[in-house]
Short mmCIF file of N, CA and C in Angstrom, two decimals:
data_model
loop_
_atom_site.label_atom_id
_atom_site.label_comp_id
_atom_site.label_asym_id
_atom_site.label_seq_id
_atom_site.Cartn_x
_atom_site.Cartn_y
_atom_site.Cartn_z
N MET A 1 -28.07 6.30 -1.65
CA MET A 1 -26.58 7.18 -2.42
C MET A 1 -27.54 8.32 -3.38
N SER A 2 -27.11 9.46 -3.38
CA SER A 2 -26.95 10.64 -4.03
C SER A 2 -27.32 10.47 -5.47
N GLU A 3 -27.73 11.26 -5.92
CA GLU A 3 -27.69 11.14 -7.88
C GLU A 3 -26.54 11.75 -8.29
N ARG A 4 -24.98 12.61 -7.53
CA ARG A 4 -23.89 12.86 -7.94
C ARG A 4 -22.94 11.19 -8.06
N LEU A 5 -23.23 10.71 -6.45
CA LEU A 5 -22.37 9.48 -6.19
C LEU A 5 -22.67 8.52 -7.44
N ARG A 6 -23.96 8.31 -7.62
CA ARG A 6 -24.45 7.62 -8.37
C ARG A 6 -23.60 7.73 -10.01
N GLY A 7 -23.91 8.54 -10.30
CA GLY A 7 -23.15 9.36 -11.58
C GLY A 7 -21.69 8.77 -11.83
N ILE A 8 -21.18 9.38 -10.65
CA ILE A 8 -19.70 9.04 -10.86
C ILE A 8 -19.47 7.47 -11.06
N LEU A 9 -20.01 7.07 -10.03
CA LEU A 9 -19.86 5.38 -10.11
C LEU A 9 -20.18 5.10 -11.42
N ARG A 10 -21.51 5.36 -12.14
CA ARG A 10 -21.64 4.90 -13.30
C ARG A 10 -20.67 5.21 -14.15
N GLY A 11 -19.92 6.80 -14.19
CA GLY A 11 -18.81 6.72 -15.18
C GLY A 11 -17.83 6.02 -15.22
N VAL A 12 -17.22 5.62 -13.98
CA VAL A 12 -16.41 5.14 -13.82
C VAL A 12 -16.73 3.56 -14.09
N VAL A 13 -17.82 3.15 -13.95
CA VAL A 13 -17.77 1.48 -14.50
C VAL A 13 -18.05 1.24 -16.11
N VAL A 14 -18.48 2.19 -16.96
CA VAL A 14 -19.16 2.32 -18.07
C VAL A 14 -17.93 2.95 -18.86
N TYR A 15 -16.59 3.83 -18.40
CA TYR A 15 -15.64 4.56 -19.17
C TYR A 15 -14.13 3.71 -18.54
N GLY A 16 -14.29 2.91 -17.37
CA GLY A 16 -13.17 2.56 -16.90
C GLY A 16 -12.96 1.52 -16.72
N LEU A 17 -13.75 0.41 -16.36
CA LEU A 17 -13.88 -0.63 -16.64
C LEU A 17 -13.13 -1.67 -17.75
N PRO A 18 -14.20 -1.26 -18.66
CA PRO A 18 -13.72 -1.69 -19.97
C PRO A 18 -12.11 -1.57 -20.26
N PRO A 19 -11.43 -0.93 -20.29
CA PRO A 19 -9.99 -0.68 -20.44
C PRO A 19 -9.13 -1.41 -19.42
N ALA A 20 -9.95 -1.29 -18.20
CA ALA A 20 -8.96 -2.68 -17.06
C ALA A 20 -9.43 -3.60 -17.78
N ILE A 21 -10.50 -4.12 -18.01
CA ILE A 21 -10.14 -5.79 -18.25
C ILE A 21 -9.39 -5.76 -19.56
N ALA A 22 -9.34 -5.04 -20.88
CA ALA A 22 -8.78 -4.96 -21.94
C ALA A 22 -7.15 -5.01 -21.19
N PHE A 23 -6.85 -4.50 -20.57
CA PHE A 23 -5.35 -4.75 -20.17
C PHE A 23 -5.08 -5.68 -19.23
N ALA A 24 -6.11 -6.09 -18.59
CA ALA A 24 -5.84 -7.36 -18.03
C ALA A 24 -5.48 -8.62 -18.95
N VAL A 25 -6.69 -8.43 -19.56
CA VAL A 25 -6.93 -9.51 -20.97
C VAL A 25 -5.41 -9.62 -21.87
N VAL A 26 -4.67 -8.50 -22.10
CA VAL A 26 -3.86 -8.18 -22.86
C VAL A 26 -2.24 -9.01 -21.82
N ILE A 27 -2.49 -8.76 -20.79
CA ILE A 27 -1.00 -8.74 -19.59
C ILE A 27 -1.44 -10.18 -19.43
N GLY A 28 -2.55 -11.02 -19.58
CA GLY A 28 -2.73 -12.57 -19.22
C GLY A 28 -2.28 -13.00 -20.98
N LEU A 29 -2.63 -12.49 -21.94
CA LEU A 29 -2.32 -13.30 -22.95
C LEU A 29 -0.74 -13.18 -23.07
N TRP A 30 -0.33 -11.97 -22.97
CA TRP A 30 1.46 -11.78 -22.81
C TRP A 30 1.40 -12.96 -22.54
N GLU A 31 1.56 -12.81 -21.22
CA GLU A 31 1.87 -14.22 -20.22
C GLU A 31 2.02 -15.52 -20.80
N ALA A 32 0.68 -16.24 -21.12
CA ALA A 32 0.58 -17.12 -21.39
C ALA A 32 1.07 -17.59 -22.80
N TYR A 33 1.24 -16.42 -23.80
CA TYR A 33 2.16 -16.80 -24.66
C TYR A 33 3.71 -16.64 -24.12
N ILE A 34 4.37 -16.11 -23.99
CA ILE A 34 5.52 -16.20 -23.60
C ILE A 34 5.84 -17.55 -22.84
N ALA A 35 5.28 -18.01 -21.78
CA ALA A 35 5.06 -19.79 -21.10
C ALA A 35 4.86 -20.64 -22.31
N TRP A 36 4.21 -20.49 -23.35
CA TRP A 36 3.32 -21.48 -24.28
C TRP A 36 4.97 -21.62 -24.76
N ARG A 37 5.42 -20.54 -26.12
CA ARG A 37 6.11 -20.64 -26.65
C ARG A 37 7.71 -20.60 -26.28
N ASP A 38 7.75 -20.48 -25.18
CA ASP A 38 8.74 -20.99 -24.05
C ASP A 38 10.19 -19.37 -24.88
N VAL A 39 9.79 -18.28 -24.92
CA VAL A 39 10.62 -16.90 -25.46
C VAL A 39 11.20 -16.49 -24.57
N SER A 40 12.63 -16.42 -24.64
CA SER A 40 13.73 -16.28 -24.21
C SER A 40 13.46 -14.72 -23.51
N ILE A 41 13.98 -14.53 -22.29
CA ILE A 41 13.76 -13.07 -21.30
C ILE A 41 14.56 -12.18 -21.71
N LEU A 42 15.55 -12.51 -22.72
CA LEU A 42 16.10 -11.26 -23.53
C LEU A 42 15.50 -11.16 -25.14
N VAL A 43 14.40 -11.66 -25.54
CA VAL A 43 13.62 -11.28 -26.29
C VAL A 43 12.77 -10.47 -25.79
N VAL A 44 11.98 -10.67 -25.10
CA VAL A 44 10.67 -10.44 -24.38
C VAL A 44 10.59 -11.12 -22.88
N PRO A 45 10.50 -10.06 -22.24
CA PRO A 45 10.27 -10.54 -20.79
C PRO A 45 8.50 -10.97 -20.41
N ALA A 46 8.39 -11.79 -19.45
CA ALA A 46 7.10 -12.05 -19.50
C ALA A 46 6.87 -11.00 -17.94
N PRO A 47 5.60 -10.49 -17.84
CA PRO A 47 5.02 -9.66 -17.36
C PRO A 47 5.65 -9.86 -15.79
N SER A 48 5.37 -11.16 -15.66
CA SER A 48 5.87 -11.35 -14.09
C SER A 48 7.18 -10.59 -13.98
N ASP A 49 7.96 -11.66 -14.55
CA ASP A 49 9.26 -10.71 -14.66
C ASP A 49 9.61 -9.60 -14.77
N VAL A 50 8.90 -8.64 -15.04
CA VAL A 50 8.93 -7.38 -15.06
C VAL A 50 8.36 -6.64 -13.88
N TRP A 51 7.39 -7.08 -13.13
CA TRP A 51 6.87 -6.71 -11.86
C TRP A 51 7.83 -6.99 -10.71
N GLU A 52 8.14 -8.59 -11.35
CA GLU A 52 9.42 -9.05 -9.91
C GLU A 52 10.78 -8.08 -9.67
N ARG A 53 10.74 -7.83 -10.62
CA ARG A 53 11.96 -7.24 -10.98
C ARG A 53 11.73 -5.76 -10.22
N PHE A 54 10.71 -4.79 -11.07
CA PHE A 54 10.25 -3.36 -10.18
C PHE A 54 10.23 -3.61 -9.00
N PHE A 55 9.74 -4.82 -8.35
CA PHE A 55 9.23 -4.73 -7.24
C PHE A 55 10.88 -5.36 -6.07
N ASP A 56 11.46 -6.00 -6.61
CA ASP A 56 13.05 -5.96 -6.17
C ASP A 56 14.12 -5.30 -6.17
N ASP A 57 14.07 -4.44 -7.24
CA ASP A 57 14.20 -3.39 -7.19
C ASP A 57 14.10 -2.14 -8.38
N PRO A 58 13.39 -1.76 -7.28
CA PRO A 58 12.70 -0.20 -7.84
C PRO A 58 13.31 0.82 -8.78
N GLY A 59 14.31 1.08 -8.48
CA GLY A 59 15.41 2.29 -9.05
C GLY A 59 15.92 1.72 -10.16
N TYR A 60 16.01 0.30 -10.84
CA TYR A 60 16.71 -0.18 -11.68
C TYR A 60 15.57 0.49 -12.66
N PHE A 61 14.30 0.70 -12.71
CA PHE A 61 13.93 1.53 -13.78
C PHE A 61 14.02 3.08 -13.82
N TRP A 62 14.43 3.83 -12.80
CA TRP A 62 14.57 5.10 -12.78
C TRP A 62 16.46 5.35 -13.59
N GLU A 63 16.83 4.36 -13.01
CA GLU A 63 18.08 4.67 -13.41
C GLU A 63 18.32 4.44 -15.19
N GLN A 64 17.69 3.81 -15.80
CA GLN A 64 17.53 3.31 -17.01
C GLN A 64 17.45 4.57 -18.19
#
């Protein structure tokens, strides 16, 4: 592996991985809290509901 490629990969791991992990943890905690507290979808939807709506009707978010 070349030094340039190794440097690029190191940068991705050092600077890209921690925010990606933090994002996944926040989404997981959000999902768990909604399920645990049985929060109404009218108050705050679970990330899985948003994701499902996005794939069922992607134009919905662009029209709003």
